[in-house]
Amino acid sequence: MNHSILKDLLYQDFSSITNENLEKCKRRWSRSLGDMPKNSDILAAYKQLVVNKLVEANPQFESLITTRKIRTLSGVAPFAVMMKPYFCPGQCTYCVLEPGMPKSYMSDEPAAARAKMLQFDPKQQVLRRIEQMEKTGHKPEKLQIIVIGGTFSAYPDTYKKEFLLAIFTACNNSKQISPTQTIQEVQHTNESAKHRIIGMSIETRPDWVTDQEIRLLREYGVTKVQLGVQALDNTINRLTKRGHTVDAVRTATQKLRDAGFKINYHFMPNLPGSNPKKDVAMCKQMFSDTDFRPDTLKIYPCIVIPRTALWAQWRQGKYHSYDDHTLADVLVQCVQHVPYYCRIDRLVRDITRQWTASGTKKTNMRQIVDRLMQQQNIVAKDIRAREVRNRRAVHPGVILTTKRYKANKAWEYFISFEDSDYLYGMIRLRLPQQPNPMTKVFPVLHGAALVRELQVFGKQVGISSTSTNEHSNSKRPTQHQSLGKQLVHAAEAVARSHGYEHMAIISGVGVRQYYRNLGYELKDTYMVKRL
Ligand code: SF4
Protein backbone atom coordinates (compact mmCIF):
# COMPACT_ATOMS: atom_id res chain seq x y z
CA MET A 1 0.00 0.00 0.00
CA ASN A 2 1.44 3.38 -1.02
CA HIS A 3 0.59 5.45 2.06
CA SER A 4 1.62 8.74 0.54
CA ILE A 5 -0.80 8.31 -2.42
CA LEU A 6 -3.54 7.22 -0.01
CA LYS A 7 -2.96 10.36 2.08
CA ASP A 8 -3.33 12.56 -1.04
CA LEU A 9 -6.50 10.77 -2.13
CA LEU A 10 -8.03 11.06 1.31
CA TYR A 11 -7.09 14.74 1.51
CA GLN A 12 -8.85 15.44 -1.81
CA ASP A 13 -12.08 13.67 -0.81
CA PHE A 14 -12.08 14.26 2.95
CA SER A 15 -14.83 16.86 3.14
CA SER A 16 -17.25 14.86 0.98
CA ILE A 17 -16.88 11.39 2.54
CA THR A 18 -20.08 10.01 4.03
CA ASN A 19 -21.30 6.66 5.30
CA GLU A 20 -23.05 6.14 1.96
CA ASN A 21 -20.14 6.89 -0.37
CA LEU A 22 -17.21 5.52 1.65
CA GLU A 23 -17.10 2.17 -0.15
CA LYS A 24 -17.39 3.92 -3.51
CA CYS A 25 -14.43 6.17 -2.58
CA LYS A 26 -12.39 3.15 -1.55
CA ARG A 27 -13.07 1.43 -4.87
CA ARG A 28 -12.08 4.58 -6.75
CA TRP A 29 -8.89 4.97 -4.72
CA SER A 30 -8.01 1.32 -5.30
CA ARG A 31 -7.53 2.13 -9.01
CA SER A 32 -4.65 4.50 -8.12
CA LEU A 33 -3.36 2.35 -5.28
CA GLY A 34 -3.49 -0.99 -7.09
CA ASP A 35 -5.21 -2.51 -4.05
CA MET A 36 -8.28 -1.89 -1.90
CA PRO A 37 -7.18 0.20 1.13
CA LYS A 38 -7.95 -1.24 4.56
CA ASN A 39 -9.78 0.93 7.07
CA SER A 40 -6.69 0.73 9.30
CA ASP A 41 -4.61 2.27 6.46
CA ILE A 42 -7.19 5.02 5.94
CA LEU A 43 -7.23 5.73 9.66
CA ALA A 44 -3.43 5.98 9.72
CA ALA A 45 -3.50 8.37 6.72
CA TYR A 46 -6.19 10.47 8.43
CA LYS A 47 -4.12 10.71 11.63
CA GLN A 48 -1.14 11.96 9.64
CA LEU A 49 -3.28 14.59 7.92
CA VAL A 50 -4.47 15.74 11.35
CA VAL A 51 -0.92 15.85 12.75
CA ASN A 52 0.20 17.84 9.68
CA LYS A 53 -2.77 20.19 10.24
CA LEU A 54 -4.08 19.50 6.73
CA VAL A 55 -7.49 18.48 8.06
CA GLU A 56 -9.21 19.02 11.40
CA ALA A 57 -9.83 16.14 13.76
CA ASN A 58 -13.29 14.80 12.99
CA PRO A 59 -14.85 12.30 15.45
CA GLN A 60 -17.62 11.47 12.96
CA PHE A 61 -15.09 10.42 10.36
CA GLU A 62 -13.19 8.37 12.97
CA SER A 63 -16.37 6.58 13.94
CA LEU A 64 -17.17 5.94 10.26
CA ILE A 65 -13.78 4.45 9.56
CA THR A 66 -13.53 2.36 12.72
CA THR A 67 -13.78 -1.13 11.35
CA ARG A 68 -16.07 -3.73 12.85
CA LYS A 69 -17.77 -1.19 15.09
CA ILE A 70 -19.83 -4.03 16.44
CA ARG A 71 -16.86 -5.34 18.41
CA THR A 72 -17.05 -2.70 21.09
CA LEU A 73 -20.73 -1.87 20.90
CA SER A 74 -21.69 -4.08 23.82
CA GLY A 75 -19.52 -1.83 25.94
CA VAL A 76 -16.49 -4.09 26.10
CA ALA A 77 -13.79 -5.27 23.75
CA PRO A 78 -13.99 -9.08 23.64
CA PHE A 79 -11.12 -11.20 22.42
CA ALA A 80 -10.11 -14.80 22.44
CA VAL A 81 -6.81 -16.22 23.67
CA MET A 82 -6.12 -19.87 22.88
CA MET A 83 -4.42 -22.45 25.09
CA LYS A 84 -1.86 -24.90 23.71
CA PRO A 85 -2.98 -28.26 22.31
CA TYR A 86 -3.61 -30.69 25.12
CA PHE A 87 -5.56 -33.84 25.85
CA CYS A 88 -9.32 -33.55 26.38
CA PRO A 89 -11.10 -36.18 28.47
CA GLY A 90 -14.02 -36.11 26.02
CA GLN A 91 -14.56 -38.65 23.23
CA CYS A 92 -17.37 -36.76 21.47
CA THR A 93 -18.00 -38.37 18.10
CA TYR A 94 -18.40 -35.06 16.24
CA CYS A 95 -15.28 -33.39 17.64
CA VAL A 96 -12.35 -32.58 15.38
CA LEU A 97 -8.74 -33.27 16.28
CA GLU A 98 -6.46 -31.35 13.94
CA PRO A 99 -2.78 -32.13 14.60
CA GLY A 100 -1.13 -29.22 16.41
CA MET A 101 -4.42 -27.72 17.57
CA PRO A 102 -6.44 -27.98 20.80
CA LYS A 103 -9.33 -30.41 20.41
CA SER A 104 -12.42 -29.00 18.70
CA TYR A 105 -10.57 -26.09 17.01
CA MET A 106 -9.44 -25.69 13.42
CA SER A 107 -6.40 -23.70 12.46
CA ASP A 108 -8.20 -21.53 9.92
CA GLU A 109 -10.53 -19.90 12.46
CA PRO A 110 -9.19 -16.33 13.02
CA ALA A 111 -8.29 -16.56 16.74
CA ALA A 112 -6.90 -20.07 16.24
CA ALA A 113 -4.76 -19.01 13.28
CA ARG A 114 -3.29 -16.13 15.29
CA ALA A 115 -2.63 -18.40 18.28
CA LYS A 116 -0.94 -21.04 16.15
CA MET A 117 1.27 -18.49 14.43
CA LEU A 118 2.37 -17.23 17.86
CA GLN A 119 3.01 -20.77 19.18
CA PHE A 120 0.06 -20.35 21.57
CA ASP A 121 2.05 -17.80 23.58
CA PRO A 122 -0.68 -16.04 25.62
CA LYS A 123 1.28 -12.84 26.10
CA GLN A 124 1.97 -12.42 22.38
CA GLN A 125 -1.66 -13.20 21.53
CA VAL A 126 -2.85 -10.43 23.85
CA LEU A 127 -0.28 -7.88 22.70
CA ARG A 128 -0.97 -8.53 19.02
CA ARG A 129 -4.70 -8.23 19.51
CA ILE A 130 -4.41 -4.99 21.48
CA GLU A 131 -2.15 -3.57 18.78
CA GLN A 132 -4.56 -4.66 16.06
CA MET A 133 -7.55 -3.11 17.81
CA GLU A 134 -5.73 0.17 18.40
CA LYS A 135 -4.71 0.31 14.74
CA THR A 136 -8.34 0.01 13.70
CA GLY A 137 -9.42 2.86 15.95
CA HIS A 138 -10.77 0.90 18.92
CA LYS A 139 -9.95 1.62 22.53
CA PRO A 140 -9.19 -1.79 24.01
CA GLU A 141 -9.38 -0.57 27.58
CA LYS A 142 -12.12 -2.78 28.97
CA LEU A 143 -11.23 -6.28 27.91
CA GLN A 144 -13.42 -9.34 27.99
CA ILE A 145 -10.91 -12.17 27.74
CA ILE A 146 -12.28 -15.41 26.31
CA VAL A 147 -9.94 -18.31 27.03
CA ILE A 148 -10.47 -21.01 24.39
CA GLY A 149 -9.08 -24.47 23.64
CA GLY A 150 -10.30 -27.94 24.59
CA THR A 151 -11.47 -28.33 28.18
CA PHE A 152 -9.90 -25.67 30.44
CA SER A 153 -10.34 -27.69 33.63
CA ALA A 154 -8.42 -30.66 32.20
CA TYR A 155 -5.18 -28.67 31.71
CA PRO A 156 -2.58 -29.00 34.50
CA ASP A 157 -3.04 -26.37 37.22
CA THR A 158 0.54 -25.10 36.74
CA TYR A 159 -0.08 -24.43 33.04
CA LYS A 160 -3.44 -22.73 33.70
CA LYS A 161 -1.81 -20.46 36.23
CA GLU A 162 1.13 -19.57 33.96
CA PHE A 163 -1.26 -18.92 31.09
CA LEU A 164 -3.40 -16.50 33.09
CA LEU A 165 -0.36 -14.83 34.67
CA ALA A 166 0.90 -14.12 31.16
CA ILE A 167 -2.44 -12.65 30.07
CA PHE A 168 -2.52 -10.25 33.03
CA THR A 169 1.15 -9.36 32.52
CA ALA A 170 0.51 -8.49 28.87
CA CYS A 171 -2.47 -6.30 29.77
CA ASN A 172 -0.36 -4.60 32.45
CA ASN A 173 2.25 -3.77 29.81
CA SER A 174 4.89 -5.45 31.98
CA LYS A 175 7.99 -6.49 30.09
CA GLN A 176 8.49 -9.84 31.78
CA ILE A 177 6.80 -12.28 34.07
CA SER A 178 8.77 -12.38 37.28
CA PRO A 179 9.14 -15.96 38.57
CA THR A 180 8.07 -14.81 42.03
CA GLN A 181 5.01 -12.86 40.93
CA THR A 182 1.68 -14.20 42.15
CA ILE A 183 -1.63 -14.08 40.35
CA GLN A 184 -2.93 -11.74 43.08
CA GLU A 185 -0.08 -9.30 42.40
CA VAL A 186 -0.66 -9.10 38.64
CA GLN A 187 -4.38 -8.75 39.26
CA HIS A 188 -3.76 -5.92 41.68
CA THR A 189 -1.66 -4.11 39.04
CA ASN A 190 -4.38 -4.66 36.46
CA GLU A 191 -6.94 -2.84 38.63
CA SER A 192 -5.43 0.46 37.47
CA ALA A 193 -3.77 -0.60 34.19
CA LYS A 194 -4.61 0.94 30.82
CA HIS A 195 -5.95 -2.40 29.52
CA ARG A 196 -8.20 -3.69 32.29
CA ILE A 197 -9.69 -7.14 32.29
CA ILE A 198 -13.30 -6.54 33.14
CA GLY A 199 -14.42 -10.11 32.53
CA MET A 200 -12.89 -13.48 31.81
CA SER A 201 -14.51 -16.64 30.52
CA ILE A 202 -13.30 -20.21 30.13
CA GLU A 203 -14.79 -23.27 28.43
CA THR A 204 -15.27 -26.54 30.25
CA ARG A 205 -17.35 -29.70 30.58
CA PRO A 206 -20.15 -29.87 33.16
CA ASP A 207 -18.64 -32.96 34.81
CA TRP A 208 -15.40 -31.07 35.50
CA VAL A 209 -17.11 -28.35 37.53
CA THR A 210 -16.12 -29.31 41.06
CA ASP A 211 -15.90 -27.19 44.22
CA GLN A 212 -12.12 -27.26 43.96
CA GLU A 213 -12.19 -26.14 40.33
CA ILE A 214 -14.63 -23.33 41.13
CA ARG A 215 -12.26 -22.12 43.87
CA LEU A 216 -9.41 -22.04 41.35
CA LEU A 217 -11.50 -20.25 38.73
CA ARG A 218 -12.19 -17.44 41.19
CA GLU A 219 -8.51 -17.16 42.07
CA TYR A 220 -7.69 -16.85 38.36
CA GLY A 221 -10.21 -14.01 37.98
CA VAL A 222 -12.75 -15.97 35.91
CA THR A 223 -16.25 -14.46 35.90
CA LYS A 224 -18.06 -16.52 33.25
CA VAL A 225 -18.07 -20.24 32.48
CA GLN A 226 -19.02 -21.62 29.08
CA LEU A 227 -20.41 -25.11 29.58
CA GLY A 228 -20.42 -27.68 26.80
CA VAL A 229 -23.99 -28.89 27.25
CA GLN A 230 -24.83 -29.81 23.64
CA ALA A 231 -28.02 -31.79 24.43
CA LEU A 232 -30.43 -32.22 27.32
CA ASP A 233 -31.00 -35.89 26.55
CA ASN A 234 -29.10 -38.86 27.93
CA THR A 235 -29.71 -41.03 24.85
CA ILE A 236 -28.13 -38.39 22.63
CA ASN A 237 -25.27 -38.05 25.12
CA ARG A 238 -24.68 -41.79 24.96
CA LEU A 239 -24.87 -41.95 21.16
CA THR A 240 -22.37 -39.11 20.82
CA LYS A 241 -20.06 -40.50 23.58
CA ARG A 242 -20.44 -37.23 25.43
CA GLY A 243 -19.31 -38.90 28.64
CA HIS A 244 -21.63 -37.12 31.07
CA THR A 245 -25.33 -37.05 31.85
CA VAL A 246 -27.90 -34.27 31.93
CA ASP A 247 -27.69 -34.38 35.73
CA ALA A 248 -24.07 -33.20 35.49
CA VAL A 249 -25.38 -30.07 33.73
CA ARG A 250 -27.89 -29.47 36.54
CA THR A 251 -25.23 -29.86 39.23
CA ALA A 252 -22.65 -27.68 37.48
CA THR A 253 -25.20 -24.93 36.81
CA GLN A 254 -26.35 -24.94 40.44
CA LYS A 255 -22.80 -24.68 41.81
CA LEU A 256 -21.70 -21.98 39.36
CA ARG A 257 -24.81 -19.89 39.97
CA ASP A 258 -24.48 -20.13 43.75
CA ALA A 259 -20.87 -18.95 43.40
CA GLY A 260 -22.08 -15.97 41.33
CA PHE A 261 -20.68 -16.94 37.91
CA LYS A 262 -22.30 -15.95 34.67
CA ILE A 263 -23.19 -19.10 32.71
CA ASN A 264 -23.12 -19.78 29.01
CA TYR A 265 -24.41 -23.00 27.42
CA HIS A 266 -23.22 -24.45 24.13
CA PHE A 267 -26.19 -26.16 22.50
CA MET A 268 -25.87 -28.37 19.42
CA PRO A 269 -28.97 -29.14 17.35
CA ASN A 270 -28.93 -31.97 14.78
CA LEU A 271 -26.90 -34.43 16.86
CA PRO A 272 -27.27 -38.19 16.27
CA GLY A 273 -30.42 -39.38 17.98
CA SER A 274 -32.13 -36.01 17.67
CA ASN A 275 -34.57 -34.57 15.17
CA PRO A 276 -36.01 -31.08 14.56
CA LYS A 277 -38.86 -31.59 17.02
CA LYS A 278 -36.57 -32.86 19.74
CA ASP A 279 -34.08 -30.02 19.22
CA VAL A 280 -36.78 -27.40 19.65
CA ALA A 281 -38.14 -29.28 22.69
CA MET A 282 -34.65 -29.31 24.29
CA CYS A 283 -34.26 -25.60 23.68
CA LYS A 284 -37.68 -24.99 25.28
CA GLN A 285 -36.73 -27.18 28.24
CA MET A 286 -33.52 -25.19 28.70
CA PHE A 287 -35.68 -22.27 29.79
CA SER A 288 -38.80 -23.93 31.21
CA ASP A 289 -36.81 -26.18 33.59
CA THR A 290 -35.54 -23.99 36.43
CA ASP A 291 -32.44 -26.19 36.80
CA PHE A 292 -30.97 -24.73 33.59
CA ARG A 293 -31.87 -21.21 32.38
CA PRO A 294 -28.43 -20.07 31.11
CA ASP A 295 -27.51 -16.38 30.96
CA THR A 296 -26.08 -16.63 27.48
CA LEU A 297 -26.28 -19.22 24.73
CA LYS A 298 -24.24 -20.37 21.73
CA ILE A 299 -26.16 -22.48 19.25
CA TYR A 300 -23.78 -24.48 17.09
CA PRO A 301 -25.63 -26.90 14.79
CA CYS A 302 -23.73 -30.15 14.32
CA ILE A 303 -21.38 -30.26 11.34
CA VAL A 304 -19.75 -33.44 10.02
CA ILE A 305 -16.00 -32.85 10.00
CA PRO A 306 -13.72 -35.22 8.06
CA ARG A 307 -12.01 -38.02 9.99
CA THR A 308 -14.25 -37.79 13.05
CA ALA A 309 -16.25 -40.79 14.31
CA LEU A 310 -19.41 -39.03 13.13
CA TRP A 311 -17.92 -38.73 9.65
CA ALA A 312 -17.59 -42.53 9.49
CA GLN A 313 -21.24 -42.89 10.56
CA TRP A 314 -22.32 -40.34 7.95
CA ARG A 315 -20.41 -42.19 5.23
CA GLN A 316 -22.21 -45.39 6.20
CA GLY A 317 -25.54 -43.58 5.91
CA LYS A 318 -26.18 -43.79 9.67
CA TYR A 319 -26.34 -40.02 10.18
CA HIS A 320 -27.94 -37.24 8.12
CA SER A 321 -27.59 -33.48 8.41
CA TYR A 322 -30.66 -31.27 8.16
CA ASP A 323 -30.99 -29.39 4.90
CA ASP A 324 -30.59 -25.60 5.21
CA HIS A 325 -34.33 -24.99 5.12
CA THR A 326 -34.99 -27.42 8.01
CA LEU A 327 -32.07 -26.07 10.01
CA ALA A 328 -33.22 -22.46 9.58
CA ASP A 329 -36.69 -23.47 10.72
CA VAL A 330 -35.26 -25.20 13.84
CA LEU A 331 -33.19 -22.12 14.64
CA VAL A 332 -36.15 -19.77 14.23
CA GLN A 333 -38.14 -21.90 16.67
CA CYS A 334 -35.24 -22.07 19.12
CA VAL A 335 -34.58 -18.32 19.01
CA GLN A 336 -38.20 -17.48 19.74
CA HIS A 337 -38.04 -19.49 22.96
CA VAL A 338 -35.03 -17.65 24.33
CA PRO A 339 -36.34 -15.29 27.04
CA TYR A 340 -35.48 -11.70 27.93
CA TYR A 341 -32.77 -12.61 30.47
CA CYS A 342 -30.63 -14.65 28.06
CA ARG A 343 -28.31 -13.42 25.32
CA ILE A 344 -27.73 -15.47 22.18
CA ASP A 345 -24.00 -14.91 21.78
CA ARG A 346 -23.62 -17.00 18.63
CA LEU A 347 -25.88 -18.72 16.15
CA VAL A 348 -23.96 -21.17 13.92
CA ARG A 349 -20.22 -21.65 14.17
CA ASP A 350 -18.05 -20.14 11.45
CA ILE A 351 -16.51 -23.24 9.88
CA THR A 352 -14.91 -23.07 6.46
CA ARG A 353 -16.20 -25.25 3.62
CA GLN A 354 -13.09 -27.42 3.57
CA TRP A 355 -14.00 -28.72 7.04
CA THR A 356 -17.67 -29.27 6.29
CA ALA A 357 -18.28 -32.76 4.88
CA SER A 358 -21.97 -32.42 5.70
CA GLY A 359 -24.05 -29.74 7.38
CA THR A 360 -24.78 -26.15 6.54
CA LYS A 361 -22.23 -24.24 4.52
CA LYS A 362 -24.18 -21.01 4.80
CA THR A 363 -22.06 -18.36 6.44
CA ASN A 364 -25.03 -15.99 6.74
CA MET A 365 -27.38 -18.34 8.62
CA ARG A 366 -28.01 -15.69 11.28
CA GLN A 367 -29.27 -13.25 8.63
CA ILE A 368 -31.41 -15.99 7.08
CA VAL A 369 -32.94 -16.69 10.48
CA ASP A 370 -33.53 -12.97 11.11
CA ARG A 371 -35.25 -12.63 7.74
CA LEU A 372 -37.49 -15.63 8.37
CA MET A 373 -38.44 -14.24 11.75
CA GLN A 374 -39.35 -10.91 10.19
CA GLN A 375 -41.48 -12.64 7.56
CA GLN A 376 -43.28 -14.59 10.27
CA ASN A 377 -43.66 -11.52 12.52
CA ILE A 378 -41.61 -13.13 15.27
CA VAL A 379 -39.73 -10.71 17.49
CA ALA A 380 -36.64 -12.01 19.28
CA LYS A 381 -36.72 -11.20 22.99
CA ASP A 382 -33.15 -12.12 23.89
CA ILE A 383 -30.66 -9.53 25.14
CA ARG A 384 -28.65 -9.32 21.95
CA ALA A 385 -31.73 -8.43 19.92
CA ARG A 386 -32.57 -5.59 22.31
CA GLU A 387 -29.24 -4.09 23.41
CA VAL A 388 -28.98 -0.51 22.26
CA ARG A 389 -25.48 -0.54 20.71
CA ASN A 390 -25.20 2.78 18.85
CA ARG A 391 -28.79 2.77 17.70
CA ARG A 392 -30.01 5.42 20.10
CA ALA A 393 -28.77 7.60 22.95
CA VAL A 394 -30.61 7.36 26.26
CA HIS A 395 -33.84 9.30 26.06
CA PRO A 396 -36.53 10.20 28.59
CA GLY A 397 -38.70 7.13 27.86
CA VAL A 398 -36.17 4.87 29.58
CA ILE A 399 -37.43 3.29 32.78
CA LEU A 400 -35.96 1.11 35.50
CA THR A 401 -37.62 -2.29 35.17
CA THR A 402 -37.44 -5.23 37.59
CA LYS A 403 -38.36 -8.77 36.58
CA ARG A 404 -37.67 -11.99 38.41
CA TYR A 405 -37.53 -15.69 37.62
CA LYS A 406 -36.61 -18.87 39.49
CA ALA A 407 -33.33 -20.57 38.68
CA ASN A 408 -31.49 -23.34 40.51
CA LYS A 409 -33.66 -23.17 43.65
CA ALA A 410 -33.54 -19.39 44.13
CA TRP A 411 -34.90 -16.14 42.73
CA GLU A 412 -32.95 -14.24 40.12
CA TYR A 413 -33.73 -10.56 39.54
CA PHE A 414 -33.14 -9.01 36.15
CA ILE A 415 -33.10 -5.27 36.76
CA SER A 416 -32.70 -3.14 33.68
CA PHE A 417 -32.96 0.25 32.06
CA GLU A 418 -35.07 -0.11 28.96
CA ASP A 419 -37.65 1.57 26.77
CA SER A 420 -40.15 -0.03 24.43
CA ASP A 421 -37.41 -0.77 21.88
CA TYR A 422 -34.03 -1.15 23.51
CA LEU A 423 -32.10 -2.31 26.53
CA TYR A 424 -29.58 0.21 27.90
CA GLY A 425 -28.17 -1.63 30.88
CA MET A 426 -28.90 -4.52 33.20
CA ILE A 427 -27.84 -6.18 36.43
CA ARG A 428 -28.32 -9.83 37.43
CA LEU A 429 -29.08 -10.23 41.10
CA ARG A 430 -29.39 -13.64 42.78
CA LEU A 431 -30.96 -14.17 46.16
CA PRO A 432 -29.45 -17.57 46.96
CA GLN A 433 -31.08 -20.04 49.32
CA GLN A 434 -29.77 -19.71 52.87
CA PRO A 435 -27.39 -21.08 53.80
CA ASN A 436 -25.86 -20.84 50.33
CA PRO A 437 -24.32 -24.29 49.66
CA MET A 438 -21.21 -22.59 48.21
CA THR A 439 -20.32 -20.99 51.57
CA LYS A 440 -18.36 -24.18 52.22
CA VAL A 441 -16.01 -23.04 49.44
CA PHE A 442 -16.34 -19.28 49.96
CA PRO A 443 -17.27 -18.45 53.60
CA VAL A 444 -17.54 -14.79 52.55
CA LEU A 445 -20.81 -15.65 50.77
CA HIS A 446 -22.56 -16.31 54.08
CA GLY A 447 -25.72 -14.16 54.22
CA ALA A 448 -24.86 -12.51 50.91
CA ALA A 449 -26.99 -11.70 47.90
CA LEU A 450 -25.02 -12.03 44.65
CA VAL A 451 -24.54 -9.75 41.69
CA ARG A 452 -23.55 -12.04 38.82
CA GLU A 453 -23.37 -9.43 36.07
CA LEU A 454 -23.62 -5.71 35.51
CA GLN A 455 -23.56 -4.36 32.01
CA VAL A 456 -24.30 -1.07 30.35
CA PHE A 457 -24.71 -1.35 26.59
CA GLY A 458 -23.61 1.06 23.93
CA LYS A 459 -20.35 2.17 22.45
CA GLN A 460 -17.40 1.61 24.73
CA VAL A 461 -16.17 4.79 26.36
CA GLY A 462 -12.49 4.92 27.28
CA ILE A 463 -11.73 4.60 30.98
CA SER A 464 -10.40 8.14 31.31
CA SER A 465 -13.06 9.94 29.26
CA THR A 466 -16.15 11.61 30.66
CA SER A 467 -19.48 11.96 28.94
CA THR A 468 -19.69 15.70 29.32
CA ASN A 469 -16.58 16.90 27.56
CA GLU A 470 -16.50 14.45 24.67
CA HIS A 471 -20.06 14.34 23.47
CA SER A 472 -22.95 16.62 22.99
CA ASN A 473 -26.12 15.62 24.87
CA SER A 474 -27.83 14.13 21.85
CA LYS A 475 -24.94 11.80 21.09
CA ARG A 476 -23.83 11.04 24.60
CA PRO A 477 -23.16 7.31 24.82
CA THR A 478 -25.02 5.21 27.35
CA GLN A 479 -21.85 4.24 29.20
CA HIS A 480 -20.69 6.67 31.90
CA GLN A 481 -24.12 8.13 32.60
CA SER A 482 -24.24 6.45 36.00
CA LEU A 483 -26.73 3.85 34.76
CA GLY A 484 -24.43 1.22 36.27
CA LYS A 485 -24.42 2.94 39.64
CA GLN A 486 -28.21 3.22 39.66
CA LEU A 487 -28.53 -0.45 38.79
CA VAL A 488 -26.24 -1.43 41.68
CA HIS A 489 -28.31 0.69 44.06
CA ALA A 490 -31.53 -0.89 42.79
CA ALA A 491 -30.08 -4.38 43.33
CA GLU A 492 -28.94 -3.45 46.84
CA ALA A 493 -32.44 -2.22 47.67
CA VAL A 494 -34.00 -5.53 46.55
CA ALA A 495 -31.43 -7.58 48.53
CA ARG A 496 -31.92 -5.43 51.64
CA SER A 497 -35.69 -5.75 51.46
CA HIS A 498 -35.29 -9.56 51.49
CA GLY A 499 -33.12 -9.50 54.60
CA TYR A 500 -29.70 -10.13 53.06
CA GLU A 501 -26.88 -8.68 55.17
CA HIS A 502 -24.26 -8.39 52.43
CA MET A 503 -23.92 -8.00 48.71
CA ALA A 504 -21.13 -9.98 47.01
CA ILE A 505 -20.24 -9.12 43.43
CA ILE A 506 -18.27 -11.43 41.14
CA SER A 507 -16.29 -8.60 39.70
CA GLY A 508 -13.78 -8.70 36.88
CA VAL A 509 -10.40 -7.58 38.18
CA GLY A 510 -10.49 -4.37 36.14
CA VAL A 511 -13.83 -3.30 37.65
CA ARG A 512 -12.84 -3.62 41.31
CA GLN A 513 -12.04 0.08 41.60
CA TYR A 514 -15.47 0.97 40.25
CA TYR A 515 -17.09 -1.03 43.05
CA ARG A 516 -14.72 0.41 45.67
CA ASN A 517 -16.12 3.81 44.73
CA LEU A 518 -19.57 2.43 45.57
CA GLY A 519 -18.46 1.30 49.03
CA TYR A 520 -17.37 -2.26 48.27
CA GLU A 521 -14.14 -3.95 49.39
CA LEU A 522 -12.26 -6.95 48.11
CA LYS A 523 -12.82 -10.07 50.21
CA ASP A 524 -11.81 -13.52 49.03
CA THR A 525 -12.00 -12.59 45.29
CA TYR A 526 -15.49 -10.98 45.61
CA MET A 527 -16.33 -7.30 46.03
CA VAL A 528 -18.39 -7.19 49.21
CA LYS A 529 -20.45 -4.54 50.97
CA ARG A 530 -22.49 -4.65 54.15
CA LEU A 531 -26.04 -3.63 53.32
S1 SF4 B 1 -15.43 -32.27 25.50
FE1 SF4 B 1 -15.35 -30.66 23.95
S2 SF4 B 1 -13.24 -30.60 23.24
FE2 SF4 B 1 -13.48 -32.50 24.37
S3 SF4 B 1 -13.99 -34.04 22.81
FE3 SF4 B 1 -15.95 -33.26 23.57
S4 SF4 B 1 -16.47 -31.53 22.22
FE4 SF4 B 1 -14.29 -32.03 21.90
Coordinates of C-alpha atoms and ligand atoms in Angstrom, one line a residue, residues 88 90-92 94-95 103-104 150-151 205 242, ligand 1:
C88 CA -9.3 -33.5 26.4
G90 CA -14.0 -36.1 26.0
Q91 CA -14.6 -38.7 23.2
C92 CA -17.4 -36.8 21.5
Y94 CA -18.4 -35.1 16.2
C95 CA -15.3 -33.4 17.6
K103 CA -9.3 -30.4 20.4
S104 CA -12.4 -29.0 18.7
G150 CA -10.3 -27.9 24.6
T151 CA -11.5 -28.3 28.2
R205 CA -17.4 -29.7 30.6
R242 CA -20.4 -37.2 25.4
Ligands
SF4_1 S1 -15.4 -32.3 25.5 FE1 -15.4 -30.7 23.9 S2 -13.2 -30.6 23.2 FE2 -13.5 -32.5 24.4 S3 -14.0 -34.0 22.8 FE3 -15.9 -33.3 23.6 S4 -16.5 -31.5 22.2 FE4 -14.3 -32.0 21.9

